[in-house]
Coordinates of C-alpha atoms in Angstrom, one line a residue:
Chain T
X1 CA -8.9 9.8 33.8
X2 CA -12.6 10.8 34.0
X3 CA -14.5 7.8 32.8
X4 CA -17.9 9.9 32.0
X5 CA -16.4 12.0 30.3
X6 CA -14.5 9.2 28.1
X7 CA -17.9 7.8 27.2
X8 CA -18.9 11.3 26.6
X9 CA -16.4 11.2 23.9
X10 CA -16.9 7.7 22.2
X11 CA -20.6 9.2 22.0
X12 CA -19.8 12.6 19.9
X13 CA -16.9 10.1 17.9
X14 CA -19.9 8.1 17.2
X15 CA -21.8 11.1 15.2
X16 CA -19.3 11.6 12.9
X17 CA -19.3 10.1 9.8
X18 CA -17.1 7.9 7.4
X19 CA -16.6 10.9 4.7
X20 CA -16.6 8.2 2.1
X21 CA -19.2 5.9 3.1
X22 CA -21.4 8.2 5.3
X23 CA -23.7 5.7 6.6
X24 CA -21.5 4.5 8.9
X25 CA -19.1 6.2 12.3
X26 CA -16.2 6.3 12.7
X27 CA -16.6 4.3 15.9
X28 CA -18.0 2.0 13.9
X29 CA -16.0 1.8 11.4
X30 CA -13.1 0.8 13.9
X31 CA -10.6 3.4 13.9
X32 CA -10.7 4.9 16.6
X33 CA -8.8 2.5 18.9
X34 CA -8.8 4.5 22.2
X35 CA -9.8 7.6 24.1
X36 CA -7.4 9.1 26.8
X37 CA -6.9 12.4 29.0
X38 CA -4.1 14.0 30.1
X39 CA -3.7 17.3 32.1
X40 CA -3.8 19.6 29.3
X41 CA -4.7 17.1 26.3
X42 CA -7.7 15.1 24.5
X43 CA -5.8 11.9 23.2
X44 CA -7.6 10.2 20.7
X45 CA -5.4 7.3 18.9
X46 CA -6.2 5.8 15.8
X47 CA -5.1 3.4 13.0
X48 CA -5.7 4.1 9.3
X49 CA -7.9 1.7 7.1
X50 CA -5.2 1.4 4.1
X51 CA -2.3 2.7 4.7
X52 CA -2.9 5.5 1.7
X53 CA -6.5 6.3 2.6
X54 CA -6.9 9.8 1.6
X55 CA -9.8 10.0 4.2
X56 CA -7.6 9.8 7.0
X57 CA -6.9 13.6 7.6
X58 CA -10.8 14.1 7.1
X59 CA -11.3 12.0 10.1
X60 CA -8.8 13.8 11.9
X61 CA -10.2 17.3 10.6
X62 CA -13.8 16.0 11.4
X63 CA -12.4 14.5 14.9
X64 CA -10.5 17.9 16.2
X65 CA -13.0 20.1 15.0
X66 CA -16.2 18.3 16.6
X67 CA -14.8 17.6 19.7
X68 CA -13.2 21.1 20.3
X69 CA -16.6 22.9 19.5
X70 CA -18.0 21.2 22.5
X71 CA -15.8 22.3 24.6
X72 CA -12.9 19.8 25.2
X73 CA -9.5 21.1 25.9
X74 CA -6.9 20.4 22.9
X75 CA -7.1 17.9 21.3
X76 CA -4.6 15.6 19.7
X77 CA -4.5 12.9 16.9
X78 CA -2.0 10.0 17.5
X79 CA -1.7 7.7 14.4
X80 CA -1.0 3.9 15.8
X81 CA -0.4 1.0 12.9
X82 CA 0.1 -1.9 15.1
X83 CA -2.2 -3.8 15.2
X84 CA -3.3 -3.2 11.8
X85 CA -7.2 -2.2 11.0
X86 CA -9.1 -5.1 10.5
X87 CA -12.6 -5.3 8.7
X88 CA -13.6 -8.0 11.8
X89 CA -13.3 -4.5 13.5
X90 CA -16.8 -3.3 11.8
X91 CA -19.9 -4.0 14.3
X92 CA -22.6 -6.0 12.4
X93 CA -24.5 -3.2 12.8
X94 CA -22.3 -1.3 10.8
X95 CA -22.1 -4.4 7.9
X96 CA -26.2 -4.1 7.8
X97 CA -25.9 -0.1 7.3
X98 CA -23.1 -0.8 4.2
X99 CA -25.8 -3.6 2.8
X100 CA -28.3 -1.1 2.9
X101 CA -26.2 1.5 1.8
X102 CA -25.5 -0.3 -1.2
X103 CA -21.9 -1.8 -0.7
X104 CA -21.8 -5.7 0.1
X105 CA -20.2 -5.9 3.4
X106 CA -17.0 -7.6 3.7
X107 CA -17.4 -11.6 4.0
X108 CA -16.0 -12.4 7.5
X109 CA -13.0 -15.1 6.8
X110 CA -12.6 -15.2 3.5
X111 CA -8.9 -13.8 3.4
X112 CA -7.2 -16.4 1.9
X113 CA -3.9 -14.8 2.6
X114 CA -1.2 -16.0 1.1
X115 CA -2.6 -17.0 -2.1
X116 CA -0.8 -15.9 -5.4
X117 CA -4.1 -16.4 -7.3
X118 CA -7.9 -15.5 -6.0
X119 CA -10.6 -13.7 -6.8
X120 CA -12.2 -12.8 -4.0
X121 CA -14.7 -14.8 -1.9
X122 CA -16.7 -17.1 -3.5
X123 CA -19.9 -15.6 -3.3
X124 CA -20.5 -11.9 -3.1
X125 CA -24.6 -11.2 -3.2
X126 CA -25.9 -8.1 -5.0
X127 CA -27.0 -5.7 -2.3
X128 CA -29.8 -4.4 -4.8
X129 CA -31.4 -8.0 -6.4
X130 CA -29.4 -10.2 -3.4
X131 CA -28.7 -12.7 -6.3
X132 CA -25.6 -14.4 -6.1
X133 CA -24.8 -14.8 -9.7
X134 CA -22.6 -11.9 -9.2
X135 CA -18.7 -11.3 -10.6
X136 CA -15.6 -9.8 -9.9
X137 CA -14.7 -7.2 -12.3
X138 CA -11.6 -5.6 -10.6
X139 CA -10.0 -5.9 -7.2
X140 CA -9.8 -2.4 -6.7
X141 CA -13.2 0.0 -6.6
X142 CA -13.9 2.9 -6.1
X143 CA -11.5 3.5 -2.7
X144 CA -9.1 1.1 -1.9
X145 CA -11.0 -0.6 0.6
X146 CA -13.7 -2.6 -1.8
X147 CA -13.5 -4.7 -4.9
X148 CA -15.7 -4.1 -7.9
X149 CA -18.6 -6.6 -8.8
X150 CA -21.4 -6.5 -11.4
X151 CA -24.6 -9.0 -11.2
X152 CA -25.6 -10.9 -13.9
X153 CA -28.6 -11.0 -12.5
X154 CA -30.2 -7.3 -12.0
X155 CA -27.2 -6.0 -14.4
X156 CA -25.6 -3.7 -11.6
X157 CA -22.4 -2.7 -10.7
X158 CA -21.4 -2.5 -7.1
X159 CA -18.9 -2.2 -4.3
X160 CA -17.5 -5.1 -2.1
X161 CA -15.8 -4.2 1.3
X162 CA -13.0 -6.3 0.4
X163 CA -11.8 -8.1 3.9
X164 CA -8.4 -7.1 5.3
Chain N
X1 CA 27.7 0.9 11.3
X2 CA 25.7 2.1 13.8
X3 CA 22.3 0.2 14.3
X4 CA 20.3 3.5 14.0
X5 CA 22.4 4.7 11.4
X6 CA 21.5 1.3 9.5
X7 CA 17.9 1.2 10.5
X8 CA 17.1 5.3 9.2
X9 CA 18.9 3.9 5.6
X10 CA 16.9 0.7 5.5
X11 CA 13.6 2.6 6.2
X12 CA 14.5 5.4 3.9
X13 CA 15.5 2.8 0.8
X14 CA 11.5 0.6 1.6
X15 CA 10.3 3.8 1.7
X16 CA 12.1 5.3 -1.5
X17 CA 11.2 1.5 -3.3
X18 CA 7.5 2.4 -2.5
X19 CA 7.7 6.1 -3.8
X20 CA 8.9 6.0 -7.1
X21 CA 6.6 2.7 -7.8
X22 CA 3.6 4.9 -6.3
X23 CA 5.2 7.9 -8.7
X24 CA 5.1 5.6 -11.9
X25 CA 1.6 4.3 -11.3
X26 CA 0.2 7.4 -10.3
X27 CA 1.2 8.6 -14.2
X28 CA -1.4 6.5 -15.0
X29 CA -4.2 8.3 -13.4
X30 CA -6.8 8.6 -16.0
X31 CA -4.3 7.3 -18.7
X32 CA -4.9 3.4 -17.9
X33 CA -6.1 0.5 -20.3
X34 CA -9.5 1.1 -19.4
X35 CA -11.7 2.7 -16.5
X36 CA -11.3 -0.1 -14.0
X37 CA -7.5 -0.7 -14.3
X38 CA -7.1 3.4 -14.3
X39 CA -9.2 3.2 -10.5
X40 CA -6.9 0.1 -9.8
X41 CA -3.1 1.4 -10.9
X42 CA -4.2 4.6 -8.6
X43 CA -5.1 3.0 -5.8
X44 CA -2.2 1.0 -5.7
X45 CA -0.4 4.0 -5.8
X46 CA -2.2 5.8 -3.2
X47 CA -1.0 2.3 -0.8
X48 CA 2.3 2.3 -1.9
X49 CA 2.1 6.7 -1.1
X50 CA 0.8 5.4 2.8
X51 CA 3.7 2.8 3.1
X52 CA 6.2 5.6 2.0
X53 CA 4.9 8.0 4.2
X54 CA 5.0 5.7 7.4
X55 CA 8.9 4.9 6.3
X56 CA 10.0 8.2 5.8
X57 CA 7.9 9.4 8.9
X58 CA 10.4 6.5 10.9
X59 CA 13.4 7.5 9.3
X60 CA 12.2 11.2 10.4
X61 CA 11.7 9.7 14.2
X62 CA 14.6 7.9 14.6
X63 CA 17.3 10.7 13.0
X64 CA 15.5 13.0 15.3
X65 CA 16.9 16.2 13.6
X66 CA 13.1 17.1 12.7
X67 CA 13.4 16.0 9.3
X68 CA 9.9 15.4 7.9
X69 CA 8.2 12.9 5.4
X70 CA 7.8 16.2 3.1
X71 CA 11.7 16.4 3.4
X72 CA 12.7 13.6 2.4
X73 CA 10.3 13.2 -0.5
X74 CA 11.2 16.6 -1.8
X75 CA 14.7 17.9 -0.6
X76 CA 16.0 15.3 -1.4
X77 CA 18.3 14.7 -4.6
X78 CA 18.8 12.0 -7.1
X79 CA 22.0 10.4 -5.3
X80 CA 20.2 10.7 -2.1
X81 CA 17.4 8.1 -3.5
X82 CA 18.6 4.7 -2.8
X83 CA 15.5 2.8 -4.2
X84 CA 16.0 -0.1 -6.6
X85 CA 16.2 1.1 -10.2
X86 CA 13.2 -1.9 -11.3
X87 CA 11.0 0.9 -9.7
X88 CA 12.1 3.8 -11.9
X89 CA 11.7 1.3 -14.9
X90 CA 8.9 3.4 -17.6
X91 CA 4.7 2.0 -17.8
X92 CA 5.6 0.9 -21.3
X93 CA 2.5 -0.8 -22.4
X94 CA 0.2 -2.5 -19.7
X95 CA 2.2 -5.7 -20.1
X96 CA 5.7 -3.6 -18.8
X97 CA 3.7 -2.3 -16.2
X98 CA 2.3 -5.6 -14.8
X99 CA 5.6 -7.3 -15.2
X100 CA 7.4 -4.8 -12.7
X101 CA 4.6 -5.0 -10.3
X102 CA 4.4 -8.4 -10.3
X103 CA 8.3 -9.1 -9.5
X104 CA 7.9 -6.1 -6.9
X105 CA 4.8 -7.0 -5.3
X106 CA 5.8 -11.1 -5.1
X107 CA 9.3 -9.5 -3.4
X108 CA 7.5 -7.4 -0.9
X109 CA 5.0 -9.7 -0.3
X110 CA 7.7 -12.0 1.2
X111 CA 9.3 -10.0 2.2
X112 CA 7.1 -8.4 4.7
X113 CA 5.7 -11.8 5.6
X114 CA 9.1 -12.3 7.6
X115 CA 9.7 -8.7 8.6
X116 CA 6.2 -8.1 10.1
X117 CA 8.1 -10.5 13.5
X118 CA 11.2 -8.1 12.9
X119 CA 12.1 -6.9 17.2
X120 CA 12.1 -3.6 15.9
X121 CA 8.4 -2.2 16.7
X122 CA 7.7 0.2 13.9
X123 CA 9.3 -2.3 11.6
X124 CA 6.7 -4.9 12.3
X125 CA 3.9 -2.6 12.2
X126 CA 4.9 -1.1 9.5
X127 CA 5.5 -4.9 7.6
X128 CA 1.7 -6.6 9.4
X129 CA -0.3 -3.4 7.9
X130 CA 1.4 -3.4 4.2
X131 CA 1.3 -6.7 3.9
X132 CA -2.6 -6.8 4.1
X133 CA -1.9 -4.4 0.7
X134 CA 0.9 -5.6 -1.0
X135 CA -1.0 -9.2 -1.4
X136 CA -3.6 -7.6 -3.2
X137 CA -0.8 -5.9 -5.1
X138 CA 0.4 -9.2 -6.2
X139 CA -2.6 -11.0 -6.9
X140 CA -3.7 -8.6 -8.8
X141 CA -0.5 -8.5 -11.2
X142 CA -0.4 -11.8 -11.1
X143 CA -3.6 -12.8 -12.2
X144 CA -2.8 -10.1 -15.6
X145 CA 0.4 -11.9 -16.0
X146 CA -1.4 -14.9 -16.6
X147 CA -4.0 -13.3 -18.4
X148 CA -2.0 -11.6 -20.6
X149 CA 0.7 -14.7 -20.8
X150 CA -1.9 -17.1 -21.5
X151 CA -4.3 -14.5 -23.8
X152 CA -3.9 -14.0 -27.6
X153 CA -0.8 -14.5 -29.5
X154 CA -0.1 -10.7 -29.1
X155 CA -0.4 -10.6 -26.0
X156 CA 1.6 -13.6 -24.8
X157 CA 4.9 -12.1 -27.4
X158 CA 4.0 -8.8 -25.7
X159 CA 4.1 -9.9 -22.0
X160 CA 6.9 -12.2 -23.0
X161 CA 9.3 -9.1 -24.2
X162 CA 8.2 -7.2 -21.2
X163 CA 9.6 -9.7 -18.7
X164 CA 12.2 -10.7 -20.5
X165 CA 13.2 -6.6 -20.3
X166 CA 12.6 -6.3 -16.6
X167 CA 14.0 -10.0 -15.5
X168 CA 17.4 -8.3 -14.7
X169 CA 16.2 -5.9 -12.5
X170 CA 15.2 -8.3 -10.0
X171 CA 18.7 -9.0 -8.7
X172 CA 18.8 -5.9 -7.4
X173 CA 16.1 -6.4 -4.8
X174 CA 17.9 -9.2 -3.0
X175 CA 21.3 -7.2 -2.6
X176 CA 22.3 -6.7 0.7
X177 CA 25.2 -4.2 2.1
X178 CA 26.6 -3.1 5.3
X179 CA 22.7 -1.3 6.2
X180 CA 21.2 -4.6 5.5
X181 CA 24.3 -6.7 7.4
X182 CA 24.3 -5.0 10.3
X183 CA 20.2 -4.8 10.9
X184 CA 20.5 -8.6 10.4
X185 CA 22.8 -9.4 12.6
X186 CA 20.8 -7.5 15.0
X187 CA 17.9 -9.6 14.5
X188 CA 15.7 -6.6 13.2
X189 CA 15.4 -7.5 9.9
X190 CA 15.0 -11.1 8.1
X191 CA 17.9 -12.0 5.9
X192 CA 16.7 -11.8 1.5
X193 CA 18.1 -14.9 0.6
X194 CA 15.9 -16.6 3.1
X195 CA 13.1 -16.2 1.0
X196 CA 14.9 -16.4 -2.3
X197 CA 13.7 -19.7 -3.1
X198 CA 10.2 -19.3 -1.7
X199 CA 10.0 -15.7 -4.1
X200 CA 11.3 -17.6 -7.7
X201 CA 8.8 -20.5 -6.7
X202 CA 6.2 -17.7 -6.7
X203 CA 7.3 -16.2 -9.6
X204 CA 7.6 -19.5 -11.2
X205 CA 4.3 -20.7 -10.9
X206 CA 2.9 -17.7 -12.5
X207 CA 5.0 -18.0 -15.6
X208 CA 4.0 -21.5 -15.8
X209 CA -0.3 -20.6 -15.4
X210 CA 0.9 -18.0 -18.2
X211 CA 2.4 -20.2 -20.3
X212 CA 5.9 -18.6 -20.6
X213 CA 8.1 -21.0 -21.2
X214 CA 11.7 -19.4 -20.0
X215 CA 12.9 -15.9 -19.3
X216 CA 16.0 -14.2 -20.9
X217 CA 18.4 -14.1 -18.0
X218 CA 20.8 -11.4 -18.7
X219 CA 22.8 -8.9 -16.6
X220 CA 22.2 -8.0 -12.9
X221 CA 20.8 -4.5 -12.3
X222 CA 22.7 -2.6 -9.5
X223 CA 23.8 0.4 -8.0
X224 CA 20.2 2.2 -6.8
X225 CA 20.8 1.2 -3.4
X226 CA 24.0 3.7 -3.4
X227 CA 22.1 6.3 -5.2
X228 CA 23.1 5.6 -8.7
X229 CA 20.7 5.4 -10.7
X230 CA 19.0 4.7 -14.5
X231 CA 18.8 8.4 -15.9
X232 CA 14.5 7.7 -15.8
X233 CA 15.3 9.0 -12.4
X234 CA 16.9 12.3 -13.4
X235 CA 13.0 12.5 -15.2
X236 CA 10.8 11.8 -12.5
X237 CA 12.6 13.5 -9.9
X238 CA 11.3 16.7 -11.5
X239 CA 8.3 16.1 -11.9
X240 CA 7.5 14.7 -8.6
X241 CA 9.2 17.5 -6.8
X242 CA 8.1 20.3 -8.5
X243 CA 5.4 22.0 -6.8
X244 CA 8.0 22.6 -3.8
X245 CA 10.7 23.4 -5.4
X246 CA 8.6 26.4 -7.7
X247 CA 6.9 27.2 -4.4
X248 CA 9.3 26.4 -1.5
X249 CA 7.6 25.5 2.0
X250 CA 4.0 26.1 0.4
X251 CA 1.0 25.0 2.5
X252 CA -1.9 23.6 1.1

C-alpha cells in the first residue's frame, strides 16, 4: 500500500461535503473509516450515521464520482456497522462549523442510554442568540440525527445534533 | 435445525418486524397529528427501514444464493413473511400508534441490549447500531403514553382503549420455536425469557407514570412467526410491493 496516495485520498475526501450539512465534510462527520488499495481497487470503508440515513447513498455516489474523476482505479465502497458511528467522532472543528451554520452541536457525554424517559441534554444553547432558555420541541428534527428545539429568548426554532 | 438455516430465518424475522412497522409508520407521512410528529413518524420509519436492510442483506449473504434485500422485501408472498402480528395492526388514532410503538420499542431495546454481545459478528454489530436508534424511539413513545395517559380525560380513555386493544399482541414477541432454540443453544442470541421481567418492569413504569391503572388481559396473539397473519397484512403487501410488481425489475 502506498501511504502517500492514501494521504492524498483522505485530502480529496475532505473536500466532499455532507449533502445535508454542506459546511462539514464526510471526513469531519466521521463516516469514513478506512482507505485502502488492492491490486485493482481503491477501497473506501464507510459507516452510516443512522442505519436508514438517506444521505448515505449520496455519500457513496459522491465519493466514487470524485475519486474516479481524479483518476483513481475502480473505487469500491464497503459499508460496515461496527463499531457503530458515534457523534464523538466529530472533530472540534466540525462542531464549531455546525454551530456557525445554525445547528446546535452534540453535547458530548450527554447520551444517557438506558433511560425510559429523557428530554435530551439539560441545556442546549441557542445557536443564534446563545441563550440557554431553550426547550425541546421534538426528539426528531429535520433529519433522524437531529432534534428540534425552540429558543424562548429570540423565538427561533433550531436543530440540535443529537448525541448517539 | 442447521445453524445457518436458523440464522437466515432469525434475520428475516427481525427484518420483517422492522419493515412492516416501518411501512405502517410511513403511512402517516403528511398525515401526522402535527408537523413535528409527522416528521418523527417518518424518521422512526427510516431507522426501521435501515435496520430491515441490514437484516435482509445479512440473510442473503448467509443464504448465498444471490438474493438481495429487494428480493426479500418485494418478491415474497404473505405466508413467507414472519413478522409478529403486533406490527401489522393499524395506526388508528395517535394513541394506538404510540401504544404499538411503545411495546415494540421497549421489547427491542431489551433484546438489542443482549444481542449486541452475540458471538455472531453481524448480529452484534446490527444490535449495537440499532440499540442507539431504538433508545430514541422508546423514549419518544414512552413519553407520549405518559403525556396522553396523564393528560385530559379524553386522551386518558383513548390511550387506555389503545393499550387494551394492543396488549395481547406483546406475547408473540417472546415466543420461541426451533429457530430460537437452535440459536440460543449455540449462544448466538439471547433467550427472551431472560429479559421478560425487565421488559415488564419498563412497561409498568410507563403505565404508572401515565396513571393507567390496569390493562385488560385477553387472548394471546400467535401465528406471525410461521406466516399466519391477520387480515391487515393482506392489505399492506399489495401497497408496499405495488411498484416492483407492476414494473418488475425496474431500476430507479
